[in-house]
PDB file of C-alpha atoms in Angstrom:
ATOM      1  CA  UNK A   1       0.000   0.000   0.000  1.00  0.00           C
ATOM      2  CA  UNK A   2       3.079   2.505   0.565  1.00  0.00           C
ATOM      3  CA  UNK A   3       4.690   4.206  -1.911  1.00  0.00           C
ATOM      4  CA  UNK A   4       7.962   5.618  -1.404  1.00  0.00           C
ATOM      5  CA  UNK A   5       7.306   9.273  -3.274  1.00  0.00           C
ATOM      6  CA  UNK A   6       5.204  10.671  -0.097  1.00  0.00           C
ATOM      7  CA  UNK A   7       5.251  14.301   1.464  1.00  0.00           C
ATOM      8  CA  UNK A   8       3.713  14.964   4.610  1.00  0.00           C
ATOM      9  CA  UNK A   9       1.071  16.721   5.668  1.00  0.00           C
ATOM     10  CA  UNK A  10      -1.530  17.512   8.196  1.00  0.00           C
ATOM     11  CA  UNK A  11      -5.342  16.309   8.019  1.00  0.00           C
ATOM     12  CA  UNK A  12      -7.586  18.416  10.704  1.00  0.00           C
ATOM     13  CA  UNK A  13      -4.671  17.616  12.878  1.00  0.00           C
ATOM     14  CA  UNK A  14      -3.095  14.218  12.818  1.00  0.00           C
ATOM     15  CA  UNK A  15      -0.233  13.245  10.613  1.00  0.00           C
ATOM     16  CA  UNK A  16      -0.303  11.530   7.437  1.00  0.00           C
ATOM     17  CA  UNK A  17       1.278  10.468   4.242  1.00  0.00           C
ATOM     18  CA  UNK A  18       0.088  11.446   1.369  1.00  0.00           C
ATOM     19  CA  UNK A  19       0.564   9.072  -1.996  1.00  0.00           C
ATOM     20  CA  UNK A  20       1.414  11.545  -4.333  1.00  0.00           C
ATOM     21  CA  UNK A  21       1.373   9.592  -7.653  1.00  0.00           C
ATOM     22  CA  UNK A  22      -0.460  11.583 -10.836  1.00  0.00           C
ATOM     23  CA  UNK A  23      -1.621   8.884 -12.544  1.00  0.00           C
ATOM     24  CA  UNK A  24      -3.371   5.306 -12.575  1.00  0.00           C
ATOM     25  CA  UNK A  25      -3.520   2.457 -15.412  1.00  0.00           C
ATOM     26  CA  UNK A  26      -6.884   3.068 -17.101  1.00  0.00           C
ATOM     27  CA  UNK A  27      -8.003   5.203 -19.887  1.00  0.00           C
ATOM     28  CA  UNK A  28     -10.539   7.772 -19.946  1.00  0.00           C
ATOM     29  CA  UNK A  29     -14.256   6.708 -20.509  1.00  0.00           C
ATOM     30  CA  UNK A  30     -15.798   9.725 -21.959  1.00  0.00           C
ATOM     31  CA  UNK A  31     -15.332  12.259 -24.578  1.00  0.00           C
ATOM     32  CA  UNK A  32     -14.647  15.892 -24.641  1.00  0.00           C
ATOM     33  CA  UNK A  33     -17.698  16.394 -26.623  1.00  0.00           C
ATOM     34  CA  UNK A  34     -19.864  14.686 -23.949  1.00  0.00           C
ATOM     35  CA  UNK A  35     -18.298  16.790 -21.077  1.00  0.00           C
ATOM     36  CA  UNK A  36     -19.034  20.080 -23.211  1.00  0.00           C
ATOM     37  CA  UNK A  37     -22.647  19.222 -22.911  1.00  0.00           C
ATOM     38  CA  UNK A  38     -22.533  19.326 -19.161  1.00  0.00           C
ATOM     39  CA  UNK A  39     -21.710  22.321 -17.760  1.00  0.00           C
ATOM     40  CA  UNK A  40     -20.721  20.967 -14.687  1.00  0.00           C
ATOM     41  CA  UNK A  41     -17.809  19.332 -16.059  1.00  0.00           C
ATOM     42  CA  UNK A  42     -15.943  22.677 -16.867  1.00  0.00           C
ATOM     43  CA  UNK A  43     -13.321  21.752 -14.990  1.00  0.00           C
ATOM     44  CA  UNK A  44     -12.581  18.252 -16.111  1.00  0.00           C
ATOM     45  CA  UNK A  45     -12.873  19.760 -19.529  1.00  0.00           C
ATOM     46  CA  UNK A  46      -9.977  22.533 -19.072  1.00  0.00           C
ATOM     47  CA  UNK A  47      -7.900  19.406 -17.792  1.00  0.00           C
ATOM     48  CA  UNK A  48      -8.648  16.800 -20.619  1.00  0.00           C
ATOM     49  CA  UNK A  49      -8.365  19.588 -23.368  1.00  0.00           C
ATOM     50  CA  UNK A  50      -4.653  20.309 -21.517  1.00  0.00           C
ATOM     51  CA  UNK A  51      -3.286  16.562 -21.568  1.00  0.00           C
ATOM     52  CA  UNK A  52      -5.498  14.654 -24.208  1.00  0.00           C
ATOM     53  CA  UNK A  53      -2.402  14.160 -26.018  1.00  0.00           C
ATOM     54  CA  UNK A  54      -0.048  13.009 -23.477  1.00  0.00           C
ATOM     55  CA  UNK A  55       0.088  10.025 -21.169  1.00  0.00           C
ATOM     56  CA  UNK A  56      -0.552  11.935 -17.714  1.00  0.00           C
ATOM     57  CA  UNK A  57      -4.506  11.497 -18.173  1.00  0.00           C
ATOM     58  CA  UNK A  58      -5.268   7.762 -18.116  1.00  0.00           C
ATOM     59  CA  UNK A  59      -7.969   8.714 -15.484  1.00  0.00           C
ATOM     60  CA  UNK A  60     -11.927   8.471 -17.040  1.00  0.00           C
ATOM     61  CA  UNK A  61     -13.641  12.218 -16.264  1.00  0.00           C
ATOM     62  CA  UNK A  62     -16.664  10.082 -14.760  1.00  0.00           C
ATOM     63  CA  UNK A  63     -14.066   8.648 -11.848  1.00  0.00           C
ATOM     64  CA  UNK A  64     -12.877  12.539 -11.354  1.00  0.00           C
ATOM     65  CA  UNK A  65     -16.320  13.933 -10.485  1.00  0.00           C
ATOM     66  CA  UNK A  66     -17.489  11.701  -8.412  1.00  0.00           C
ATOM     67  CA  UNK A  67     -14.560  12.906  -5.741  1.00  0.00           C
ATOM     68  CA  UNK A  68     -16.778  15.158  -4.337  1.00  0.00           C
ATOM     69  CA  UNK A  69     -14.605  17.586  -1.160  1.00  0.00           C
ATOM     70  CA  UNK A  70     -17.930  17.801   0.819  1.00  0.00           C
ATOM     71  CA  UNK A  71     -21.110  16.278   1.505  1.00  0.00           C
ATOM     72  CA  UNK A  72     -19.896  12.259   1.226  1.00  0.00           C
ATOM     73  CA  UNK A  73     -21.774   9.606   2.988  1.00  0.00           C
ATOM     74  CA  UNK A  74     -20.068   7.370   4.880  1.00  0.00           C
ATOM     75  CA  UNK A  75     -21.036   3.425   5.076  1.00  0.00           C
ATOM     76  CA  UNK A  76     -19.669   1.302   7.514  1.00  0.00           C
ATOM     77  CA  UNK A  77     -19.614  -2.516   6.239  1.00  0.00           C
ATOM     78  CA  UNK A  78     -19.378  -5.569   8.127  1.00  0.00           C
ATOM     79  CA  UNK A  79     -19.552  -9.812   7.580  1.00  0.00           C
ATOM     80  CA  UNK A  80     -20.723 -11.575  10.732  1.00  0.00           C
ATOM     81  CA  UNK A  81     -21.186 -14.530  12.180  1.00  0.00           C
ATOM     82  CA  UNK A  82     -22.661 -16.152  15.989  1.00  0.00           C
ATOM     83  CA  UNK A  83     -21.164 -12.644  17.298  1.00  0.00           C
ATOM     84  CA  UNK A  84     -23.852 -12.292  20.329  1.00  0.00           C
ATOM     85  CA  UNK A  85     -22.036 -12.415  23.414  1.00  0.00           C
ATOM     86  CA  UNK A  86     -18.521 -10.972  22.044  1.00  0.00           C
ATOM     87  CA  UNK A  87     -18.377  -6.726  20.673  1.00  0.00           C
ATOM     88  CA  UNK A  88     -20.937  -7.156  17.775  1.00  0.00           C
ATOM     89  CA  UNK A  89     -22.948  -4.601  20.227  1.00  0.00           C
ATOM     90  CA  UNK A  90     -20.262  -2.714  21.289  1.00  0.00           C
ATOM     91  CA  UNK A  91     -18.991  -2.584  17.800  1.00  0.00           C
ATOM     92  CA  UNK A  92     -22.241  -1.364  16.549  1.00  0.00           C
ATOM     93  CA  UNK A  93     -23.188   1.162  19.399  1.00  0.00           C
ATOM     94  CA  UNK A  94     -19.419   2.684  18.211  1.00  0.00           C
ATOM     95  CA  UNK A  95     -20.207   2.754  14.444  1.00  0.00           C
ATOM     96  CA  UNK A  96     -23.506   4.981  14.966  1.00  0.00           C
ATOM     97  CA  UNK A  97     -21.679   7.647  16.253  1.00  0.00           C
ATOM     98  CA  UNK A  98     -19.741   8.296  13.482  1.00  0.00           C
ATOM     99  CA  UNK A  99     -20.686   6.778  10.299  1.00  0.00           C
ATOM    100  CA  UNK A 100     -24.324   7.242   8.250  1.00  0.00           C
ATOM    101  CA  UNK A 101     -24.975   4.193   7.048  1.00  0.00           C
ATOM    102  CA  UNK A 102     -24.556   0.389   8.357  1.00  0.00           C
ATOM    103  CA  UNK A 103     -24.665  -2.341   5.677  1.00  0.00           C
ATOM    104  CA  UNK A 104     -24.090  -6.022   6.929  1.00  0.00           C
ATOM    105  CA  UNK A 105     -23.919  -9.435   5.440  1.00  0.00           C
ATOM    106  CA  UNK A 106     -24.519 -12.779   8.219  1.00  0.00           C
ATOM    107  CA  UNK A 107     -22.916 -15.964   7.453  1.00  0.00           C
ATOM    108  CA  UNK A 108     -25.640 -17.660   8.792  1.00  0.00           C
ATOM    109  CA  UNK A 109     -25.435 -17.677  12.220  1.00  0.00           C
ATOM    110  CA  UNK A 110     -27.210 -19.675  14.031  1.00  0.00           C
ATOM    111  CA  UNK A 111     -26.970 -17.804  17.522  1.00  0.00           C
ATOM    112  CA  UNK A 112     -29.570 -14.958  17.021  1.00  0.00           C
ATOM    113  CA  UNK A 113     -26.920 -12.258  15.641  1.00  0.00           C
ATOM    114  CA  UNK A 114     -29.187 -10.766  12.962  1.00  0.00           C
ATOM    115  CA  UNK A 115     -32.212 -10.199  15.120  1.00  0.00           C
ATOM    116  CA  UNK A 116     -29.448  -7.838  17.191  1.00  0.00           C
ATOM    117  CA  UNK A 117     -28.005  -6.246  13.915  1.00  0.00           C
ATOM    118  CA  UNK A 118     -31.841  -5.331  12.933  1.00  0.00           C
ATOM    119  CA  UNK A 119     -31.893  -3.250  16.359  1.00  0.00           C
ATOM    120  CA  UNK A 120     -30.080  -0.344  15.018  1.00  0.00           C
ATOM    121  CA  UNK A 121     -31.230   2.315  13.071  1.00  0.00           C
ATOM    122  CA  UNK A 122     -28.240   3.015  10.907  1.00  0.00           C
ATOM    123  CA  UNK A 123     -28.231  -0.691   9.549  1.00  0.00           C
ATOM    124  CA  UNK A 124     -30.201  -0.093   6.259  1.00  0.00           C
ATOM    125  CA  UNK A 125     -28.772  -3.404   4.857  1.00  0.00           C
ATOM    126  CA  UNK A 126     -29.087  -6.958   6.370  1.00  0.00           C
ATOM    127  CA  UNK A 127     -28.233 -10.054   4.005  1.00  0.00           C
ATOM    128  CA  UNK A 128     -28.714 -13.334   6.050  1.00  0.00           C
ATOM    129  CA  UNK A 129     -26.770 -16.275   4.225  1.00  0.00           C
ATOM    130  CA  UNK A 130     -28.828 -19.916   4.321  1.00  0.00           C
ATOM    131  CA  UNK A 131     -25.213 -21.409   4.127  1.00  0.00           C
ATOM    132  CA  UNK A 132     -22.272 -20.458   5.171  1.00  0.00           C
ATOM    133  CA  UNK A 133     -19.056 -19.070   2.931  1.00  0.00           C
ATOM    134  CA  UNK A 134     -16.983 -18.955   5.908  1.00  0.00           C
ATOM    135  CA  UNK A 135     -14.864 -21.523   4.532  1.00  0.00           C
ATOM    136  CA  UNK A 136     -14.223 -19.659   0.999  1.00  0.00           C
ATOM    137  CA  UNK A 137     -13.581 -15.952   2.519  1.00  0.00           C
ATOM    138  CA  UNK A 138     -13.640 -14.506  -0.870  1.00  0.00           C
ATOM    139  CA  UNK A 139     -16.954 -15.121  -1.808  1.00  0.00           C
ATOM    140  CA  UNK A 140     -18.032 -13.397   1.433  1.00  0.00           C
ATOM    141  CA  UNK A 141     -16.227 -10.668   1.107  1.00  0.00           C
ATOM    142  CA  UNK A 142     -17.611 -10.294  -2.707  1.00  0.00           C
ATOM    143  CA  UNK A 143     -21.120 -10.459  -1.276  1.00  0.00           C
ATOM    144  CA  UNK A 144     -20.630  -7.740   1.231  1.00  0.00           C
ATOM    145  CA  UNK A 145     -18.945  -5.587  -0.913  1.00  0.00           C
ATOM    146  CA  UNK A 146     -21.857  -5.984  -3.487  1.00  0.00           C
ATOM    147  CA  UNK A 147     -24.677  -5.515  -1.130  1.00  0.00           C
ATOM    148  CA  UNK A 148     -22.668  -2.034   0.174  1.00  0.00           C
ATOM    149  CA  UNK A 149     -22.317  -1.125  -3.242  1.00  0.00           C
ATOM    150  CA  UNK A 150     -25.857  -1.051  -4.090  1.00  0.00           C
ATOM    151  CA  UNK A 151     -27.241   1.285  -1.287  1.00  0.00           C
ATOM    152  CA  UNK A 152     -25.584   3.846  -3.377  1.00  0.00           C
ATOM    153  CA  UNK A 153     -22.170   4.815  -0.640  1.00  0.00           C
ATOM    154  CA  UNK A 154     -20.019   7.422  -1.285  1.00  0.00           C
ATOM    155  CA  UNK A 155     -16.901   6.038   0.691  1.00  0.00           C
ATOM    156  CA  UNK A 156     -16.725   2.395   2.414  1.00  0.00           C
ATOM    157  CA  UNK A 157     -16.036   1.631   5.802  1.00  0.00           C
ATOM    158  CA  UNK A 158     -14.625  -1.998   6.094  1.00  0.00           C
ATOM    159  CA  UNK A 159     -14.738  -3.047   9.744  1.00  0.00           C
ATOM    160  CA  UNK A 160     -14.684  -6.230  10.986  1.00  0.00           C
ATOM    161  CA  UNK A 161     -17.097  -7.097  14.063  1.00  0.00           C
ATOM    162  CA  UNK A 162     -14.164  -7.251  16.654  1.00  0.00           C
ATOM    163  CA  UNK A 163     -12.625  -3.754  16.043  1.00  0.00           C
ATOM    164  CA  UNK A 164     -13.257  -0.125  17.631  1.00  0.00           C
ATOM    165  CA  UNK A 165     -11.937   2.942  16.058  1.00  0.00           C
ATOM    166  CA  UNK A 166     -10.224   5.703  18.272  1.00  0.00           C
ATOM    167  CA  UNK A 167     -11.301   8.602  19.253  1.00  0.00           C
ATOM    168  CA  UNK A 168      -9.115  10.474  17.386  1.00  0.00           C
ATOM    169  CA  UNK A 169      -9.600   8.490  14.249  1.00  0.00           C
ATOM    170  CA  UNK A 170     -13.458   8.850  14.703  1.00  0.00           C
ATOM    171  CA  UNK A 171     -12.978  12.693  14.970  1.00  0.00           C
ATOM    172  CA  UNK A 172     -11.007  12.821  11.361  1.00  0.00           C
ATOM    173  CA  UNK A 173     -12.695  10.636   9.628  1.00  0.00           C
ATOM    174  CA  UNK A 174     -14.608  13.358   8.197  1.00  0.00           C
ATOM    175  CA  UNK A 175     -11.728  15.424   7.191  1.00  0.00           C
ATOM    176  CA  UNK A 176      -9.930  12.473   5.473  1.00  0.00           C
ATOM    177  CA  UNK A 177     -12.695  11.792   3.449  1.00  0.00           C
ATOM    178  CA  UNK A 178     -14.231  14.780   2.518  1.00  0.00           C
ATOM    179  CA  UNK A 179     -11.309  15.484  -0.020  1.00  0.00           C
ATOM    180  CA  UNK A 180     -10.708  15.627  -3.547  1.00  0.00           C
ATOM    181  CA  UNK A 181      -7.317  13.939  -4.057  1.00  0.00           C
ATOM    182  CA  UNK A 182      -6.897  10.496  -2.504  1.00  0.00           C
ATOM    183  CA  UNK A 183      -9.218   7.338  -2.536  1.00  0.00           C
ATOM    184  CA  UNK A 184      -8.406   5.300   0.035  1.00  0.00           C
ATOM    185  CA  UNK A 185      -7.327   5.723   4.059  1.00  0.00           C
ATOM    186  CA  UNK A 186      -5.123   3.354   5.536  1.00  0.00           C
ATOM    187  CA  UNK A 187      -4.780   3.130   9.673  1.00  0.00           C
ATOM    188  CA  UNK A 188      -2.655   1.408  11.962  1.00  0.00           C
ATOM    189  CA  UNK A 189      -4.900  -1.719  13.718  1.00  0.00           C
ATOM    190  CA  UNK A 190      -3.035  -2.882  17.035  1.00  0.00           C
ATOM    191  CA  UNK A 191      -3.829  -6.627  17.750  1.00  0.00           C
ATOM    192  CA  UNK A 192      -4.764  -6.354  21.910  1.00  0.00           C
ATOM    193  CA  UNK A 193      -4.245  -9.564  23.786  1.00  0.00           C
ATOM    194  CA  UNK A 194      -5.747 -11.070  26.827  1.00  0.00           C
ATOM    195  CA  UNK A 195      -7.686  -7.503  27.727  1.00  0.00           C
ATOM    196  CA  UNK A 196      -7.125  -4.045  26.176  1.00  0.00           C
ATOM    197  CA  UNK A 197      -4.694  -3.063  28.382  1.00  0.00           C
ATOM    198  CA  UNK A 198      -1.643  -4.044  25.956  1.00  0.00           C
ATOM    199  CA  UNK A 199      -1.150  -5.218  22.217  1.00  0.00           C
ATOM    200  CA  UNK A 200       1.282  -7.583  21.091  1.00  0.00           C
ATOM    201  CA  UNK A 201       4.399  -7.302  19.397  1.00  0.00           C
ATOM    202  CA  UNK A 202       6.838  -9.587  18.160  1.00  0.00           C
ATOM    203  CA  UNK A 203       8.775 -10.487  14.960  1.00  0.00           C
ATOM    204  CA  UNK A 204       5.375 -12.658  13.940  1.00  0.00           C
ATOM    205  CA  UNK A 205       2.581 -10.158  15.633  1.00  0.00           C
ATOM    206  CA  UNK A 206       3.306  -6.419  14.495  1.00  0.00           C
ATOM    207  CA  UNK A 207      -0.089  -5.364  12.173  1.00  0.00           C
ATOM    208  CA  UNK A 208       0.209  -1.935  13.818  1.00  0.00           C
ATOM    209  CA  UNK A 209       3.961  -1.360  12.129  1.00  0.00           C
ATOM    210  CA  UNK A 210       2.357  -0.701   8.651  1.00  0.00           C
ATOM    211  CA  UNK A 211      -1.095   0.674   7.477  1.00  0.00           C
ATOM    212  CA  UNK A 212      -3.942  -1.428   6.834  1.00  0.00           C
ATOM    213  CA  UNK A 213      -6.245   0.674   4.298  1.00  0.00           C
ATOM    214  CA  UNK A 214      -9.945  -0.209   5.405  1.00  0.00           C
ATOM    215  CA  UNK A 215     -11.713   3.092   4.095  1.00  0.00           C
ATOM    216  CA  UNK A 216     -12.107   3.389   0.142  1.00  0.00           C
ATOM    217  CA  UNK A 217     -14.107   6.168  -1.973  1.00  0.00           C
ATOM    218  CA  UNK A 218     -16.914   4.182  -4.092  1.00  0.00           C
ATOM    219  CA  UNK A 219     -16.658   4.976  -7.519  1.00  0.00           C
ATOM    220  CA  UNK A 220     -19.171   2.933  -9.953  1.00  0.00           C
ATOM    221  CA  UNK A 221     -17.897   1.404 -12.654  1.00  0.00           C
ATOM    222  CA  UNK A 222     -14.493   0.827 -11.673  1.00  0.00           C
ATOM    223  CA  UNK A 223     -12.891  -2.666 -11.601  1.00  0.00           C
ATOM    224  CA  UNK A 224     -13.577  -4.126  -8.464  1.00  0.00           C
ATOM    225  CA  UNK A 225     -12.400  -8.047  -7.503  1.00  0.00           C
ATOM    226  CA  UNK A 226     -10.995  -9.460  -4.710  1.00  0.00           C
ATOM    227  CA  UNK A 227      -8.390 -12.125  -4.594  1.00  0.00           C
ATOM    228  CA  UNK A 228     -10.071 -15.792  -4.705  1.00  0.00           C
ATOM    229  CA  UNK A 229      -8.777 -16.850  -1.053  1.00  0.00           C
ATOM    230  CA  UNK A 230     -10.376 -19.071   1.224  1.00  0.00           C
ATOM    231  CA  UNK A 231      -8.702 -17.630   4.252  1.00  0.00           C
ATOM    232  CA  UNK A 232      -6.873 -14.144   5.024  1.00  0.00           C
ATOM    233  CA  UNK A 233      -8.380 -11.850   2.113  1.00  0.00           C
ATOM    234  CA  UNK A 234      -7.760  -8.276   2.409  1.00  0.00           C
ATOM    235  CA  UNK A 235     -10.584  -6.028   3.627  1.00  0.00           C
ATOM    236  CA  UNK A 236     -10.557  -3.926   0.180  1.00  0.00           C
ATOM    237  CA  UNK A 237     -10.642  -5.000  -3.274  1.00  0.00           C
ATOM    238  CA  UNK A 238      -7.141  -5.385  -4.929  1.00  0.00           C
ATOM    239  CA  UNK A 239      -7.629  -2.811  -7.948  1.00  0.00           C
ATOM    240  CA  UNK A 240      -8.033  -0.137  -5.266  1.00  0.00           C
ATOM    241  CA  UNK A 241      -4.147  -0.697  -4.617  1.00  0.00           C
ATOM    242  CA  UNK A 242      -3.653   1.442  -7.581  1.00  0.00           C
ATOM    243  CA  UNK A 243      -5.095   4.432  -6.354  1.00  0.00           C
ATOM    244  CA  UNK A 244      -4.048   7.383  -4.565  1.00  0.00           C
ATOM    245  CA  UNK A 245      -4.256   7.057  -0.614  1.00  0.00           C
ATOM    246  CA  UNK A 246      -3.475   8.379   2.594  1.00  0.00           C
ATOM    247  CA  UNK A 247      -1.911   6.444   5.746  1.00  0.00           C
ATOM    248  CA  UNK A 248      -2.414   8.174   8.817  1.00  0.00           C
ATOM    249  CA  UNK A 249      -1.088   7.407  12.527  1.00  0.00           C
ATOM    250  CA  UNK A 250      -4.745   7.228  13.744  1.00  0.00           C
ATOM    251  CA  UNK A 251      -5.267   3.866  15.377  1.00  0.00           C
ATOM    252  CA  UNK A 252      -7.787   1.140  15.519  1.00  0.00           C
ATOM    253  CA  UNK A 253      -8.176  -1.845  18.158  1.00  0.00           C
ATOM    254  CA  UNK A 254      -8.818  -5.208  16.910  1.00  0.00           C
ATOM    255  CA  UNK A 255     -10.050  -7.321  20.082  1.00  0.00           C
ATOM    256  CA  UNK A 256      -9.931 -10.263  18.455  1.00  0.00           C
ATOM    257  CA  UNK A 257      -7.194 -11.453  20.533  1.00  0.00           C
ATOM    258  CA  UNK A 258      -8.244  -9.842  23.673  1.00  0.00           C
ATOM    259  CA  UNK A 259     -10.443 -12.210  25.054  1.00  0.00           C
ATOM    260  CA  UNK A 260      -9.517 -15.203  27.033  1.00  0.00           C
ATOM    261  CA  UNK A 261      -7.142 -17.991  26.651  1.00  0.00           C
ATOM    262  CA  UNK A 262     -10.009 -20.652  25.626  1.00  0.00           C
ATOM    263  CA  UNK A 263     -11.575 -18.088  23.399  1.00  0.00           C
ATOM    264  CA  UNK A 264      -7.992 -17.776  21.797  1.00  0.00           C
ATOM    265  CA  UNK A 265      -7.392 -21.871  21.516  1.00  0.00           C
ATOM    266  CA  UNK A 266     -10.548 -21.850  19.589  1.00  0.00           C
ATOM    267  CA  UNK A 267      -9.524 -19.269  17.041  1.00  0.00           C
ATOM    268  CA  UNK A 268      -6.317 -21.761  16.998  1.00  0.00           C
ATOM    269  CA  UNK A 269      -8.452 -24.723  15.904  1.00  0.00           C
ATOM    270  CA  UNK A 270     -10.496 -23.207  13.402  1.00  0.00           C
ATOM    271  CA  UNK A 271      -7.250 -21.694  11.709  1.00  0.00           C
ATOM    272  CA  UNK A 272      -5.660 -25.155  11.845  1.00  0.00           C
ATOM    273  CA  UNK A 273      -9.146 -26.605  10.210  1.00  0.00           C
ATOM    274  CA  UNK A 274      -9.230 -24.387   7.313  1.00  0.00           C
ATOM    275  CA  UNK A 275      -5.772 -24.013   6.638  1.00  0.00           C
ATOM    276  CA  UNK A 276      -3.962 -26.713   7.672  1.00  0.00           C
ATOM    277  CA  UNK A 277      -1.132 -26.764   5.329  1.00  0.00           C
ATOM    278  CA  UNK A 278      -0.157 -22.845   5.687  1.00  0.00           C
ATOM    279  CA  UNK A 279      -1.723 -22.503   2.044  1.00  0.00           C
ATOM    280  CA  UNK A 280      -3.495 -19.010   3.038  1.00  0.00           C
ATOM    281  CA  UNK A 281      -1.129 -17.874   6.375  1.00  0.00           C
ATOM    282  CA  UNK A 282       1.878 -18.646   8.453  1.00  0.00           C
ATOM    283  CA  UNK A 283       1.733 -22.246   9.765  1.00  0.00           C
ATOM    284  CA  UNK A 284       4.488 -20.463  12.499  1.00  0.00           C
ATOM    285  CA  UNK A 285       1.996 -17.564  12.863  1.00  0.00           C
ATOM    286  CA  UNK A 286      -1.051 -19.728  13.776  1.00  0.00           C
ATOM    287  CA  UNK A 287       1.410 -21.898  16.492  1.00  0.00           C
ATOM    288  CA  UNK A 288       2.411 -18.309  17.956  1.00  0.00           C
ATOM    289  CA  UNK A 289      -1.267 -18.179  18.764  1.00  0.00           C
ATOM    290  CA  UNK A 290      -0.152 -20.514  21.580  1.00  0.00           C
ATOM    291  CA  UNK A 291       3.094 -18.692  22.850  1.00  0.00           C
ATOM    292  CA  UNK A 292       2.076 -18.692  26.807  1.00  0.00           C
ATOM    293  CA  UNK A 293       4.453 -15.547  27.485  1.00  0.00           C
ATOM    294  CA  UNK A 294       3.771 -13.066  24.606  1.00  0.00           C
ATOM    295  CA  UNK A 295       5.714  -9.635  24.316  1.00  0.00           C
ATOM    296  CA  UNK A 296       3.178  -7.510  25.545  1.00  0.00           C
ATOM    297  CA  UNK A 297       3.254  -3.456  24.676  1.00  0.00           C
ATOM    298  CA  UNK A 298       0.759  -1.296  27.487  1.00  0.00           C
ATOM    299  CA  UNK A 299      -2.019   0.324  24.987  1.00  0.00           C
ATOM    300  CA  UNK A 300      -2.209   3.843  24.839  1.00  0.00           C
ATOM    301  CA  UNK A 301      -4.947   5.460  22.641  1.00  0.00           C
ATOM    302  CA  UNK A 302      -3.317   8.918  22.338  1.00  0.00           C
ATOM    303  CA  UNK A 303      -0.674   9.574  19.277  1.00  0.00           C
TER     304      UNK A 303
END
């Protein structure tokens, strides 16, 4: 997700990086005679009529209007499954504050989660699965990404039911995304183990080194696919790689390590189940699971 030309700069506050690449790998879509028939596209015009012979604008004029600097609605997406009892709730209760819209696809529980996902206002999507695609991660993620899709977002939200945002992050979310220039936001998620009181970090357990990206600008008709894993398939479609981005320092828990030890040996065994050969992870990862004296980091939420 990094690229090494960056500049720095602020965002309502907190630092980021700023991808500062000109230029992606597709080619434009429209024509300059159908932009001079809208006279909103006056500005798009100016630009195409300026590099239409060169290689600079590969970018279709329909992808550059819909980056809108104000007024985007933000939709939070989510895949879950028999979550009752862990931070669905919590989860939830967190996402309302911040975000407009909640879309979410079940992988049919069996445990009463979706009756609990209908409770909430914001969730103006609920796709209950007969059977589940736990198994083949891909086509889950495909379906949720679909069903967001079509309730018409402006920028994407992909949280998984285990993970709060901070403070901070919640409070420039708005900021990062009501801007013209980039297309996705990365953050830095910070695995907390045994209680939220400390993360983990070790050579095998250090997700909050780099930036995860896990907010993306919608933009219809681009090329959206995601990688056809059964197990470990990133958050965001892989064609939005190619696009600008920002990675901030703003942080994110992810509690799915922070329960107890049993809840931990569980997530053990169903790793070991579906990917018993190390065809989708780190065989050595998944046995660190186990490490009984973990380097432990105390958590603090602050930059």
């Amino acid at each position: 997700m990094l690229d090494p030309k960056k500049r720095r700069l602020h965002v309502n506050g907190p630092m980021v990086h700023k991808d500062i690449r000109s230029e992606t790998t597709y080619t434009p879509t429209e024509t300059l005679e159908s932009l001079h028939a809208d006279p909103e596209g006056q500005g798009d015009q100016q630009y195409a009529a300026k590099h239409q012979d060169t290689d600079l604008f590969r970018e279709p004029f329909s992808v550059r209007r819909v980056r809108k600097s104000q007024g985007n609605k933000l939709t939070a997406m989510l895949q879950v499954r028999n979550e009752r009892g862990r931070y669905l709730e919590e989860v939830l209760d967190d996402l309302s504050e911040f975000v407009d819209e909640i879309v979410i696809v079940d992988d049919a529980s069996t445990d009463g989660t979706p009756d609990l996902c209908r409770a909430y206002p914001k969730v103006v999507r609920l796709e209950v699965l007969e059977k589940p695609l736990f198994a083949e991660e891909w086509r889950l993620r495909n379906a949720l990404w679909h069903a967001a899709a079509g309730t018409s977002p402006d920028w994407l939200l992909s949280v998984d039911a285990d993970e709060l945002y901070s403070t901070e992050a919640k409070k420039a979310i708005r900021a990062l995304i009501n801007q013209d220039h980039a297309d996705w936001i990365a953050f830095r998620f910070y695995d907390m183990w045994g209680g939220r009181t400390h993360y983990r970090e070790d050579e095998l357990w250090g997700l909050h080194r780099r930036h995860t990206a896990s907010l993306v600008r919608y933009m219809p008709g681009y090329p959206y696919f995601y990688p056809q894993q059964n197990h470990h398939v990133p958050r965001l479609p892989l064609p939005c790689t190619v696009l600008p981005g920002i990675s901030t320092e703003l942080k994110v828990q992810h509690l799915g390590w922070a329960g107890s030890l049993e809840d931990r040996v569980r997530k053990y065994l169903r790793y070991k189940r579906i990917d018993p050969h190390g065809e989708w992870g780190s065989l050595e990862h998944y046995e660190s699971i186990l490490d009984p004296e973990p380097r432990l980091i105390p958590w603090k939420e602050d930059q």
